Amino acid sequence: MAGRSVVVGVGHYLPKRIVPNSEFEKTLDTSDEWIRTRSGIERRHFAAEDETTSDMATQAAKAALADAGLTADDIDAIVLATSTADLTFPSAATMVQANLGMTRGFAFDVQAVCAGFVFALANANALILSGQAKRILVIGAETFSRIMDWSDRTTCVLFGDGAGALVLEAQEGAGTPADRGILATDLHSDGRFKDLLYVDGGVSTRTTGYLRMQGNQVFRHAVEKLAATATTALDRAGLTSGDVDWIVPHQANIRIIQGTAKKLQLPMDNVVVTVQDHGNTSAASIPLALSVGKERGQIKPGDLIVTEAIGGGLAWGAVVMRW
Ligand code: UT7
């Protein structure tokens, strides 16, 4: 017997406003064709002026709770991955806690940029395995539209807003890779690469700042590091890529997604792809893809899933779970 963190609910929220690539042609020296072929992105959602990260996270959390047939009273903790919290503090997670009417348990944010949801899942899993919590809402939510430099064509066409959430529940498993739930996690960061992807402002430097990225440099690290972390996590679970039903990758660039699948020797038929509709929603992209993948009928109970992500830090990692 072994404790497992099992996904019992999933949901997402996307803001109403959808912006097609053609919109950027009006103000920038760019084209729908360039954006599609270099990134795979066709459109993205942007939050309304008065819509915040915690608003979107709350909607995604409600959808995940409804999917699980649970209420906020059943939840012991909220772990929210974001780099775009409403305020410097308190955490967006405590705002979601209040919005859900949850007056017990605890809530906190995790900041690992685009790898945030993988880090949040690994942390939530550890809290469940240590007995600290029985049910945890794990949320990824971002308003990256707020940190875009709209005059920088190399970044502003790539990102979008949204939120996704899972409910994890402590269950007993047999201790084998056939168990439902999280089977293995693998986390990394290397701060030597901090200049490849960062926001050039923050509280301690008394500025606000915009996202800056050396995209092609990040790209070079991505495929290699993502395939390696996915392989390590699978190995830790006693599995190989041949056992995988779905790769649910961070949705930054279709070429990174394809390159990673190829390195793992899996066809694109085994990959959940949403980048065309959402753009890069940072920590929200994996829970959004899990929710959409389930809605599409791709992800089914018992399927073996590998999620993997890389982003600012650089920080990267993977989680292997059976749905
Ligand atoms: O989620 C966090 C992690 N982030 C990522 O994983 C992003 C990783 N990087 C990428 O997805 C890709 O590197 C990009 C999509 C950002 C760029 O694609 P690329 O094939 O690496 O292009 P590049 O940066 O090497 O740029 C090629 C050319 C440049 O022109 P020159 O120097 O060759 O004349 C750019 O100035 O494309 C130009 N360019 C554009 N042209 C039209 C850059 N952005 C645009 C644009 N429209 N929006």
CSV table of C-alpha atoms and ligand atoms in Angstrom, one decimal:
chain,number,residue,atom,x,y,z
A,1,MET,CA,0.0,0.0,0.0
A,2,ALA,CA,1.1,3.5,-0.7
A,3,GLY,CA,-0.4,7.0,-0.4
A,4,ARG,CA,-1.2,8.6,-3.7
A,5,SER,CA,-2.4,12.1,-4.7
A,6,VAL,CA,-5.2,11.4,-7.2
A,7,VAL,CA,-6.9,13.9,-9.6
A,8,VAL,CA,-10.6,13.9,-8.8
A,9,GLY,CA,-11.6,17.1,-10.6
A,10,VAL,CA,-10.4,19.5,-13.2
A,11,GLY,CA,-11.7,22.8,-14.6
A,12,HIS,CA,-10.6,26.0,-16.4
A,13,TYR,CA,-11.5,29.5,-17.2
A,14,LEU,CA,-10.6,31.7,-20.2
A,15,PRO,CA,-11.4,35.4,-20.4
A,16,LYS,CA,-14.0,36.4,-23.0
A,17,ARG,CA,-11.8,38.5,-25.2
A,18,ILE,CA,-10.1,36.5,-28.0
A,19,VAL,CA,-7.4,38.2,-30.0
A,20,PRO,CA,-6.4,36.7,-33.4
A,21,ASN,CA,-2.8,37.1,-34.7
A,22,SER,CA,-4.1,39.5,-37.3
A,23,GLU,CA,-4.8,42.1,-34.6
A,24,PHE,CA,-1.0,42.6,-34.1
A,25,GLU,CA,-0.5,43.3,-37.8
A,26,LYS,CA,-2.2,46.7,-37.2
A,27,THR,CA,0.5,48.0,-34.8
A,28,LEU,CA,3.6,45.9,-35.3
A,29,ASP,CA,5.9,44.7,-38.1
A,30,THR,CA,4.7,41.2,-37.8
A,31,SER,CA,2.3,38.8,-39.6
A,32,ASP,CA,-0.2,36.0,-38.8
A,33,GLU,CA,2.0,33.8,-41.0
A,34,TRP,CA,5.2,34.5,-38.9
A,35,ILE,CA,3.4,33.9,-35.6
A,36,ARG,CA,1.8,30.7,-36.8
A,37,THR,CA,4.8,29.1,-38.4
A,38,ARG,CA,7.3,30.1,-35.7
A,39,SER,CA,5.1,29.4,-32.6
A,40,GLY,CA,2.0,27.6,-33.6
A,41,ILE,CA,-0.1,30.3,-32.0
A,42,GLU,CA,-3.3,31.5,-33.8
A,43,ARG,CA,-5.2,33.3,-31.1
A,44,ARG,CA,-5.1,34.0,-27.4
A,45,HIS,CA,-7.4,35.3,-24.6
A,46,PHE,CA,-6.8,38.5,-22.8
A,47,ALA,CA,-8.4,39.4,-19.4
A,48,ALA,CA,-10.8,42.3,-19.2
A,49,GLU,CA,-9.4,45.5,-17.6
A,50,ASP,CA,-11.0,44.8,-14.3
A,51,GLU,CA,-10.3,41.0,-14.3
A,52,THR,CA,-7.5,39.8,-12.1
A,53,THR,CA,-5.5,36.6,-11.7
A,54,SER,CA,-7.4,35.7,-8.5
A,55,ASP,CA,-10.8,36.2,-10.4
A,56,MET,CA,-9.8,33.8,-13.1
A,57,ALA,CA,-8.3,31.3,-10.6
A,58,THR,CA,-11.6,31.4,-8.6
A,59,GLN,CA,-13.6,30.5,-11.7
A,60,ALA,CA,-11.3,27.7,-12.6
A,61,ALA,CA,-11.3,26.4,-9.0
A,62,LYS,CA,-15.2,26.4,-9.0
A,63,ALA,CA,-15.2,24.4,-12.2
A,64,ALA,CA,-12.8,21.9,-10.8
A,65,LEU,CA,-14.8,21.6,-7.5
A,66,ALA,CA,-18.0,21.0,-9.6
A,67,ASP,CA,-16.2,18.4,-11.7
A,68,ALA,CA,-15.1,16.6,-8.5
A,69,GLY,CA,-18.6,16.9,-6.9
A,70,LEU,CA,-17.0,18.7,-3.9
A,71,THR,CA,-17.4,22.1,-2.2
A,72,ALA,CA,-14.8,24.4,-0.7
A,73,ASP,CA,-15.6,22.8,2.7
A,74,ASP,CA,-14.0,19.6,1.5
A,75,ILE,CA,-10.7,21.4,0.7
A,76,ASP,CA,-7.7,21.6,3.1
A,77,ALA,CA,-5.4,23.7,1.0
A,78,ILE,CA,-4.9,25.8,-2.1
A,79,VAL,CA,-1.6,25.9,-3.9
A,80,LEU,CA,-1.7,28.5,-6.7
A,81,ALA,CA,1.1,28.8,-9.3
A,82,THR,CA,1.4,32.4,-10.7
A,83,SER,CA,4.0,35.1,-11.5
A,84,THR,CA,1.2,37.7,-12.0
A,85,ALA,CA,-0.6,37.8,-8.6
A,86,ASP,CA,-3.1,40.7,-8.1
A,87,LEU,CA,-1.0,42.3,-5.4
A,88,THR,CA,2.5,42.0,-4.1
A,89,PHE,CA,0.9,40.4,-1.1
A,90,PRO,CA,-1.2,38.7,0.2
A,91,SER,CA,-1.0,35.7,-2.1
A,92,ALA,CA,-3.6,35.3,-4.9
A,93,ALA,CA,-4.2,31.9,-3.3
A,94,THR,CA,-5.6,33.5,-0.1
A,95,MET,CA,-7.9,35.7,-2.3
A,96,VAL,CA,-9.2,32.6,-3.9
A,97,GLN,CA,-9.7,31.1,-0.5
A,98,ALA,CA,-11.9,34.1,0.5
A,99,ASN,CA,-13.8,34.1,-2.8
A,100,LEU,CA,-14.7,30.4,-2.3
A,101,GLY,CA,-15.9,31.1,1.3
A,102,MET,CA,-13.2,28.8,2.7
A,103,THR,CA,-12.4,29.8,6.3
A,104,ARG,CA,-10.2,26.9,7.3
A,105,GLY,CA,-7.0,25.2,5.9
A,106,PHE,CA,-4.3,27.2,4.2
A,107,ALA,CA,-3.4,28.8,0.9
A,108,PHE,CA,-0.2,30.0,-0.7
A,109,ASP,CA,1.3,30.9,-4.1
A,110,VAL,CA,4.2,29.2,-5.9
A,111,GLN,CA,6.3,31.2,-8.3
A,112,ALA,CA,8.3,29.3,-10.8
A,113,VAL,CA,7.1,31.2,-13.9
A,114,CYS,CA,6.1,28.8,-16.8
A,115,ALA,CA,7.2,25.8,-14.8
A,116,GLY,CA,5.0,27.0,-11.9
A,117,PHE,CA,2.2,24.4,-12.3
A,118,VAL,CA,4.7,21.5,-12.2
A,119,PHE,CA,6.3,22.9,-9.1
A,120,ALA,CA,2.8,23.5,-7.5
A,121,LEU,CA,1.8,19.9,-8.3
A,122,ALA,CA,5.0,18.5,-6.8
A,123,ASN,CA,4.5,20.6,-3.6
A,124,ALA,CA,0.9,19.7,-3.3
A,125,ASN,CA,1.8,16.0,-3.7
A,126,ALA,CA,4.4,16.3,-0.9
A,127,LEU,CA,1.8,17.9,1.4
A,128,ILE,CA,-0.6,15.1,0.7
A,129,LEU,CA,2.0,12.4,1.2
A,130,SER,CA,3.2,14.0,4.5
A,131,GLY,CA,-0.4,13.9,5.8
A,132,GLN,CA,-0.7,17.7,6.0
A,133,ALA,CA,-3.7,17.8,3.7
A,134,LYS,CA,-6.2,15.4,2.3
A,135,ARG,CA,-7.6,17.5,-0.6
A,136,ILE,CA,-5.8,20.3,-2.3
A,137,LEU,CA,-6.9,22.7,-5.0
A,138,VAL,CA,-3.9,23.1,-7.3
A,139,ILE,CA,-4.3,26.1,-9.6
A,140,GLY,CA,-2.3,27.8,-12.4
A,141,ALA,CA,-3.5,31.3,-13.2
A,142,GLU,CA,-1.9,34.2,-15.1
A,143,THR,CA,-2.5,37.7,-16.6
A,144,PHE,CA,0.7,37.9,-18.6
A,145,SER,CA,-1.0,40.6,-20.8
A,146,ARG,CA,-0.2,43.0,-17.9
A,147,ILE,CA,3.5,42.5,-18.3
A,148,MET,CA,3.7,42.7,-22.1
A,149,ASP,CA,5.7,45.5,-23.8
A,150,TRP,CA,3.2,46.0,-26.7
A,151,SER,CA,6.0,47.5,-28.8
A,152,ASP,CA,8.2,44.4,-28.6
A,153,ARG,CA,7.1,42.0,-31.4
A,154,THR,CA,9.5,39.3,-30.1
A,155,THR,CA,7.4,38.7,-27.0
A,156,CYS,CA,3.9,40.4,-27.0
A,157,VAL,CA,2.5,38.1,-29.7
A,158,LEU,CA,3.3,34.9,-27.7
A,159,PHE,CA,1.5,35.2,-24.4
A,160,GLY,CA,-2.1,34.9,-23.2
A,161,ASP,CA,-4.3,34.9,-20.0
A,162,GLY,CA,-6.2,32.1,-18.4
A,163,ALA,CA,-6.5,29.7,-15.5
A,164,GLY,CA,-6.9,26.0,-14.8
A,165,ALA,CA,-7.3,23.9,-11.7
A,166,LEU,CA,-7.1,20.4,-10.4
A,167,VAL,CA,-8.5,18.8,-7.2
A,168,LEU,CA,-6.0,16.4,-5.7
A,169,GLU,CA,-7.2,13.8,-3.1
A,170,ALA,CA,-5.3,11.5,-0.8
A,171,GLN,CA,-6.1,7.9,-1.7
A,172,GLU,CA,-4.4,4.5,-1.0
A,173,GLY,CA,-2.7,2.8,-3.9
A,174,ALA,CA,-1.0,-0.6,-4.3
A,175,GLY,CA,2.4,1.2,-4.6
A,176,THR,CA,2.8,0.2,-8.3
A,177,PRO,CA,2.8,2.2,-11.5
A,178,ALA,CA,-0.7,0.9,-12.2
A,179,ASP,CA,-2.0,3.2,-9.3
A,180,ARG,CA,-4.0,6.2,-10.1
A,181,GLY,CA,-2.5,9.6,-9.0
A,182,ILE,CA,0.9,11.2,-9.1
A,183,LEU,CA,3.6,8.5,-9.6
A,184,ALA,CA,6.7,10.7,-9.7
A,185,THR,CA,8.0,14.2,-9.9
A,186,ASP,CA,11.3,15.8,-11.0
A,187,LEU,CA,12.2,19.5,-10.5
A,188,HIS,CA,15.2,21.7,-11.5
A,189,SER,CA,16.3,25.2,-11.8
A,190,ASP,CA,19.5,27.0,-12.8
A,191,GLY,CA,19.7,30.7,-11.9
A,192,ARG,CA,22.8,31.2,-14.1
A,193,PHE,CA,20.3,31.5,-17.0
A,194,LYS,CA,18.2,34.3,-15.3
A,195,ASP,CA,18.9,36.8,-18.1
A,196,LEU,CA,17.2,34.6,-20.8
A,197,LEU,CA,13.7,35.3,-19.6
A,198,TYR,CA,12.8,37.8,-16.9
A,199,VAL,CA,10.7,40.9,-16.0
A,200,ASP,CA,12.8,44.0,-15.9
A,201,GLY,CA,11.1,45.4,-12.8
A,202,GLY,CA,9.8,44.4,-9.4
A,203,VAL,CA,9.0,45.7,-5.9
A,204,SER,CA,12.5,45.6,-4.6
A,205,THR,CA,13.8,47.6,-7.6
A,206,ARG,CA,10.8,50.1,-7.3
A,207,THR,CA,9.7,49.5,-10.9
A,208,THR,CA,7.0,47.5,-12.6
A,209,GLY,CA,8.7,46.2,-15.7
A,210,TYR,CA,7.9,44.1,-18.8
A,211,LEU,CA,8.7,40.6,-19.8
A,212,ARG,CA,12.1,40.3,-21.7
A,213,MET,CA,13.1,37.1,-23.5
A,214,GLN,CA,15.9,35.8,-25.6
A,215,GLY,CA,13.5,33.4,-27.2
A,216,ASN,CA,15.9,31.5,-29.4
A,217,GLN,CA,18.2,30.9,-26.4
A,218,VAL,CA,15.4,29.6,-24.3
A,219,PHE,CA,14.3,27.4,-27.2
A,220,ARG,CA,17.8,25.8,-27.3
A,221,HIS,CA,17.5,24.7,-23.6
A,222,ALA,CA,13.9,23.7,-23.9
A,223,VAL,CA,13.7,20.5,-25.9
A,224,GLU,CA,16.8,18.9,-24.3
A,225,LYS,CA,15.9,19.8,-20.7
A,226,LEU,CA,12.2,18.9,-21.2
A,227,ALA,CA,12.9,15.4,-22.7
A,228,ALA,CA,15.5,14.8,-19.9
A,229,THR,CA,13.2,15.7,-17.0
A,230,ALA,CA,10.3,13.7,-18.5
A,231,THR,CA,12.6,10.7,-18.9
A,232,THR,CA,13.9,11.0,-15.3
A,233,ALA,CA,10.3,11.3,-13.9
A,234,LEU,CA,9.2,8.3,-15.9
A,235,ASP,CA,12.2,6.3,-14.7
A,236,ARG,CA,11.5,7.2,-11.1
A,237,ALA,CA,7.9,5.9,-11.6
A,238,GLY,CA,9.3,2.6,-13.1
A,239,LEU,CA,8.0,3.5,-16.5
A,240,THR,CA,9.2,4.4,-20.0
A,241,SER,CA,7.9,6.7,-22.7
A,242,GLY,CA,6.3,3.6,-24.3
A,243,ASP,CA,3.9,3.6,-21.4
A,244,VAL,CA,2.7,7.2,-21.9
A,245,ASP,CA,-0.8,7.8,-23.2
A,246,TRP,CA,-0.5,11.6,-23.2
A,247,ILE,CA,2.2,14.2,-23.0
A,248,VAL,CA,0.5,17.3,-21.6
A,249,PRO,CA,3.3,19.9,-22.2
A,250,HIS,CA,3.6,23.5,-21.2
A,251,GLN,CA,2.2,25.3,-24.3
A,252,ALA,CA,4.9,27.8,-25.4
A,253,ASN,CA,5.7,26.8,-28.9
A,254,ILE,CA,4.5,24.0,-31.2
A,255,ARG,CA,8.1,23.4,-32.4
A,256,ILE,CA,9.3,22.8,-28.8
A,257,ILE,CA,6.3,20.5,-28.2
A,258,GLN,CA,7.1,18.5,-31.4
A,259,GLY,CA,10.8,18.4,-30.7
A,260,THR,CA,10.2,17.1,-27.2
A,261,ALA,CA,7.7,14.4,-28.3
A,262,LYS,CA,10.2,13.3,-31.0
A,263,LYS,CA,13.0,13.0,-28.4
A,264,LEU,CA,10.7,10.9,-26.3
A,265,GLN,CA,9.9,8.8,-29.4
A,266,LEU,CA,6.2,9.5,-29.2
A,267,PRO,CA,4.0,10.7,-32.1
A,268,MET,CA,2.0,13.9,-31.9
A,269,ASP,CA,-1.2,11.7,-31.6
A,270,ASN,CA,-0.1,11.3,-28.0
A,271,VAL,CA,0.2,15.0,-27.3
A,272,VAL,CA,-2.5,17.4,-26.0
A,273,VAL,CA,-2.0,20.6,-27.9
A,274,THR,CA,-3.8,23.9,-27.1
A,275,VAL,CA,-1.1,26.4,-28.0
A,276,GLN,CA,-3.0,27.5,-31.1
A,277,ASP,CA,-6.0,28.7,-29.1
A,278,HIS,CA,-4.4,29.9,-25.8
A,279,GLY,CA,-0.8,31.1,-26.7
A,280,ASN,CA,1.6,30.8,-23.8
A,281,THR,CA,-0.3,31.2,-20.6
A,282,SER,CA,2.7,30.4,-18.4
A,283,ALA,CA,1.7,28.5,-15.2
A,284,ALA,CA,-1.9,28.2,-16.5
A,285,SER,CA,-1.0,26.3,-19.6
A,286,ILE,CA,-0.8,22.8,-18.3
A,287,PRO,CA,-4.0,22.8,-16.2
A,288,LEU,CA,-5.8,24.5,-19.1
A,289,ALA,CA,-4.5,21.7,-21.4
A,290,LEU,CA,-5.5,19.0,-18.9
A,291,SER,CA,-9.0,20.4,-18.7
A,292,VAL,CA,-9.4,20.9,-22.4
A,293,GLY,CA,-7.9,17.5,-23.1
A,294,LYS,CA,-10.5,15.9,-20.9
A,295,GLU,CA,-13.3,18.0,-22.5
A,296,ARG,CA,-12.2,16.9,-26.0
A,297,GLY,CA,-12.4,13.2,-24.9
A,298,GLN,CA,-8.6,12.8,-25.2
A,299,ILE,CA,-7.8,12.2,-21.6
A,300,LYS,CA,-9.6,9.2,-19.9
A,301,PRO,CA,-9.5,7.6,-16.5
A,302,GLY,CA,-6.5,5.3,-16.2
A,303,ASP,CA,-4.4,7.1,-18.9
A,304,LEU,CA,-0.7,7.7,-18.1
A,305,ILE,CA,0.1,11.4,-18.4
A,306,VAL,CA,3.5,13.2,-18.4
A,307,THR,CA,3.4,17.0,-17.9
A,308,GLU,CA,6.6,19.0,-18.5
A,309,ALA,CA,7.4,22.7,-18.5
A,310,ILE,CA,10.3,25.1,-18.6
A,311,GLY,CA,10.5,28.9,-18.1
A,312,GLY,CA,12.1,31.8,-16.4
A,313,GLY,CA,14.9,30.9,-14.0
A,314,LEU,CA,15.5,28.8,-15.8
A,315,ALA,CA,13.2,26.5,-13.9
A,316,TRP,CA,11.9,23.2,-15.3
A,317,GLY,CA,10.4,19.9,-14.3
A,318,ALA,CA,8.0,17.0,-15.0
A,319,VAL,CA,5.2,15.1,-13.3
A,320,VAL,CA,4.1,11.6,-14.1
A,321,MET,CA,0.5,10.8,-13.1
A,322,ARG,CA,-2.2,8.3,-13.9
A,323,TRP,CA,-5.5,10.0,-14.5
B,1,UT7,O1,7.2,29.7,-21.7
B,1,UT7,C1,8.5,30.0,-21.3
B,1,UT7,C2,9.5,29.6,-22.2
B,1,UT7,N1,9.5,30.3,-23.4
B,1,UT7,C3,9.6,29.6,-24.5
B,1,UT7,O2,9.7,28.4,-24.5
B,1,UT7,C4,9.8,30.4,-25.8
B,1,UT7,C5,10.9,29.8,-26.6
B,1,UT7,N2,11.2,30.5,-27.8
B,1,UT7,C6,10.4,30.5,-28.9
B,1,UT7,O3,9.3,30.0,-28.8
B,1,UT7,C7,10.9,31.0,-30.2
B,1,UT7,O4,12.3,31.2,-30.0
B,1,UT7,C8,10.2,32.3,-30.7
B,1,UT7,C9,8.8,32.0,-31.2
B,1,UT7,C10,10.2,33.3,-29.5
B,1,UT7,C11,11.0,32.9,-31.8
B,1,UT7,O5,11.2,32.0,-32.9
B,1,UT7,P1,12.7,31.7,-33.5
B,1,UT7,O6,12.5,30.8,-34.6
B,1,UT7,O7,13.6,31.3,-32.3
B,1,UT7,O8,13.1,33.2,-34.1
B,1,UT7,P2,14.2,34.2,-33.7
B,1,UT7,O9,14.0,34.7,-32.3
B,1,UT7,O10,15.6,33.5,-34.0
B,1,UT7,O11,14.0,35.3,-34.7
B,1,UT7,C12,14.0,35.2,-36.1
B,1,UT7,C13,13.7,36.5,-36.8
B,1,UT7,C14,14.5,37.7,-36.2
B,1,UT7,O12,14.8,38.5,-37.3
B,1,UT7,P3,16.3,38.5,-37.9
B,1,UT7,O13,17.2,38.9,-36.7
B,1,UT7,O14,16.5,37.1,-38.4
B,1,UT7,O15,16.2,39.5,-39.0
B,1,UT7,C15,13.4,38.4,-35.4
B,1,UT7,O16,13.7,39.7,-35.3
B,1,UT7,O17,12.3,36.8,-36.6
B,1,UT7,C16,12.2,38.1,-36.2
B,1,UT7,N3,11.0,38.2,-35.3
B,1,UT7,C17,9.7,38.5,-35.9
B,1,UT7,N4,9.3,38.7,-37.1
B,1,UT7,C18,8.0,38.9,-37.3
B,1,UT7,C19,10.8,38.1,-34.0
B,1,UT7,N5,9.6,38.2,-33.6
B,1,UT7,C20,8.9,38.5,-34.7
B,1,UT7,C21,7.5,38.7,-35.0
B,1,UT7,N6,7.1,39.0,-36.3
B,1,UT7,N7,6.6,38.8,-34.0
